Amino acid sequence: MKAQIDLHLHTTASDGRLSPAELVRLVAGQGLKQVSISDHDTTEGLAEAYQAAEEFPDLRIIPGIELSTDVPGDEVHMLGYFIQYENDEFQNVLRGFRTGRLERGRAMVDRLAELGLHVSWERVQEIAGDGSVGRPHIALALVERGYFKEPKEAFAEYLGRNGLAYAEREKMTPEEGVNLLASVGGVPVLAHPAYLTDMEPVIAELKAVGLLGMEVFYAQYSPETIQELIVLAAKYDLIPCGGSDYHGLGNTGEPLPGTMGPPPETVERLETAARRLTEVL
Ligand SMILES: [Zn+2]
Ligand SMILES: [Zn+2]
């Protein structure tokens, strides 16, 4: 059965391939009722999304973001929901992160060249368009040059954490991520936990610093993994979230928006949590 809620979607504001307006039309067409646009380290897509959503009164957009944070040996993505994103200080911090991403992207393109894979930085930026440059844009440039058939192959060999051209970013700890989200009333949710090398200690550690939810109903996870995540979410009293993590990159088998999502009570729990966070601001 198709989900009516999808809390994890990307647009051209970060590394998705659909503009916020195109994404809104797609999710409305798929019959989705509540979605969150959760771009990497930016909320620049939200204004356009809200405007496009005026045509679809049955569709509710929850303001979200996906922050990139780090623990030793792993990258931890932290989703934030119901953020009061029009906060100047919050936007300043995000701008700082995006500058860091740009420098990192350039470093990766340089490393690729040393390894004999030549893509131009200008072309990577062109592909990124208005969005902040990310690894998927480099992957698309590599595909375009014929080095790979699909972006995911470029990740496996070169751009992933253990890839030959991987470059580190400026670090933010998950605790700093939680605090940044809390500063704008956002509910912190651990994204795709099963990608972590050893997830339970990370979940326990994040719970201790204020994590309130974790992704469980994640479109790329098997029923067995989802079952395991349901148990962990209950054990740590975390709100079980989820969605498609749609980017529109064109990888074979990429789940479309609404392929999977959490039950309606998840949104209610997130809203209640956001209200509590806002009360202490
Ligand atoms: Zn992620
Ligand atoms: Zn994502």
CSV table of C-alpha atoms in Angstrom, one decimal, residues 126-222:
chain,number,residue,atom,x,y,z
A,126,GLU,CA,26.1,24.0,-13.6
A,127,ILE,CA,24.4,20.7,-12.7
A,128,ALA,CA,23.9,21.9,-9.2
A,129,GLY,CA,22.1,25.0,-10.5
A,130,ASP,CA,20.7,27.0,-7.7
A,131,GLY,CA,21.3,24.2,-5.2
A,132,SER,CA,24.2,23.8,-2.9
A,133,VAL,CA,26.8,21.6,-4.5
A,134,GLY,CA,26.8,18.0,-3.2
A,135,ARG,CA,28.4,14.7,-4.1
A,136,PRO,CA,25.4,13.7,-6.3
A,137,HIS,CA,26.2,16.6,-8.6
A,138,ILE,CA,29.7,15.3,-9.0
A,139,ALA,CA,28.3,11.8,-9.6
A,140,LEU,CA,26.0,13.1,-12.3
A,141,ALA,CA,29.0,14.9,-14.0
A,142,LEU,CA,30.9,11.6,-13.9
A,143,VAL,CA,28.0,9.7,-15.5
A,144,GLU,CA,27.7,12.5,-18.1
A,145,ARG,CA,31.4,12.0,-19.1
A,146,GLY,CA,30.7,8.3,-19.5
A,147,TYR,CA,32.8,7.1,-16.5
A,148,PHE,CA,29.8,5.3,-15.0
A,149,LYS,CA,26.4,4.2,-16.0
A,150,GLU,CA,24.6,5.4,-12.8
A,151,PRO,CA,25.5,7.8,-10.0
A,152,LYS,CA,25.5,5.1,-7.4
A,153,GLU,CA,28.5,3.4,-9.1
A,154,ALA,CA,30.5,6.6,-8.7
A,155,PHE,CA,29.6,6.6,-5.0
A,156,ALA,CA,30.6,3.0,-4.5
A,157,GLU,CA,34.1,3.5,-5.9
A,158,TYR,CA,35.0,7.2,-5.5
A,159,LEU,CA,32.5,9.4,-3.7
A,160,GLY,CA,31.3,7.4,-0.8
A,161,ARG,CA,32.8,7.6,2.7
A,162,ASN,CA,35.4,4.9,1.8
A,163,GLY,CA,35.7,6.1,-1.8
A,164,LEU,CA,39.0,7.0,-3.4
A,165,ALA,CA,38.1,10.7,-3.9
A,166,TYR,CA,36.2,11.2,-0.7
A,167,ALA,CA,37.0,14.5,1.2
A,168,GLU,CA,36.0,15.4,4.7
A,169,ARG,CA,33.7,18.3,5.5
A,170,GLU,CA,34.0,20.7,8.3
A,171,LYS,CA,32.6,18.8,11.3
A,172,MET,CA,29.5,19.4,13.3
A,173,THR,CA,28.7,16.9,16.1
A,174,PRO,CA,25.2,15.4,16.4
A,175,GLU,CA,24.8,17.3,19.7
A,176,GLU,CA,25.5,20.6,17.9
A,177,GLY,CA,23.0,19.6,15.3
A,178,VAL,CA,20.3,18.8,17.9
A,179,ASN,CA,21.0,22.2,19.6
A,180,LEU,CA,20.9,24.1,16.2
A,181,LEU,CA,17.5,22.5,15.5
A,182,ALA,CA,16.2,23.1,19.0
A,183,SER,CA,17.1,26.8,18.6
A,184,VAL,CA,14.4,27.1,16.0
A,185,GLY,CA,11.9,24.7,17.6
A,186,GLY,CA,12.8,21.8,15.3
A,187,VAL,CA,12.3,18.2,16.3
A,188,PRO,CA,15.6,16.3,15.8
A,189,VAL,CA,15.3,12.9,14.0
A,190,LEU,CA,18.1,10.5,13.1
A,191,ALA,CA,18.0,9.8,9.3
A,192,HIS,CA,18.5,6.3,7.8
A,193,PRO,CA,20.1,4.8,10.9
A,194,ALA,CA,20.8,1.4,9.4
A,195,TYR,CA,23.5,3.0,7.2
A,196,LEU,CA,25.6,3.5,10.3
A,197,THR,CA,28.3,0.9,10.9
A,198,ASP,CA,27.1,0.2,14.4
A,199,MET,CA,23.7,1.9,14.9
A,200,GLU,CA,22.6,1.1,18.4
A,201,PRO,CA,25.4,2.8,20.3
A,202,VAL,CA,24.9,5.9,18.1
A,203,ILE,CA,21.2,5.9,18.8
A,204,ALA,CA,21.8,5.6,22.6
A,205,GLU,CA,24.3,8.4,22.5
A,206,LEU,CA,22.1,10.7,20.4
A,207,LYS,CA,19.1,10.0,22.6
A,208,ALA,CA,21.2,11.2,25.6
A,209,VAL,CA,21.8,14.6,23.9
A,210,GLY,CA,18.1,15.2,22.9
A,211,LEU,CA,17.3,13.1,19.9
A,212,LEU,CA,13.5,12.7,19.7
A,213,GLY,CA,12.9,10.5,16.6
A,214,MET,CA,14.5,8.2,14.1
A,215,GLU,CA,13.7,7.0,10.6
A,216,VAL,CA,12.1,3.6,10.6
A,217,PHE,CA,9.9,3.5,7.5
A,218,TYR,CA,12.7,4.2,5.1
A,219,ALA,CA,11.9,3.2,1.5
A,220,GLN,CA,15.3,1.6,0.8
A,221,TYR,CA,15.2,-0.7,3.8
A,222,SER,CA,14.1,-4.3,3.8
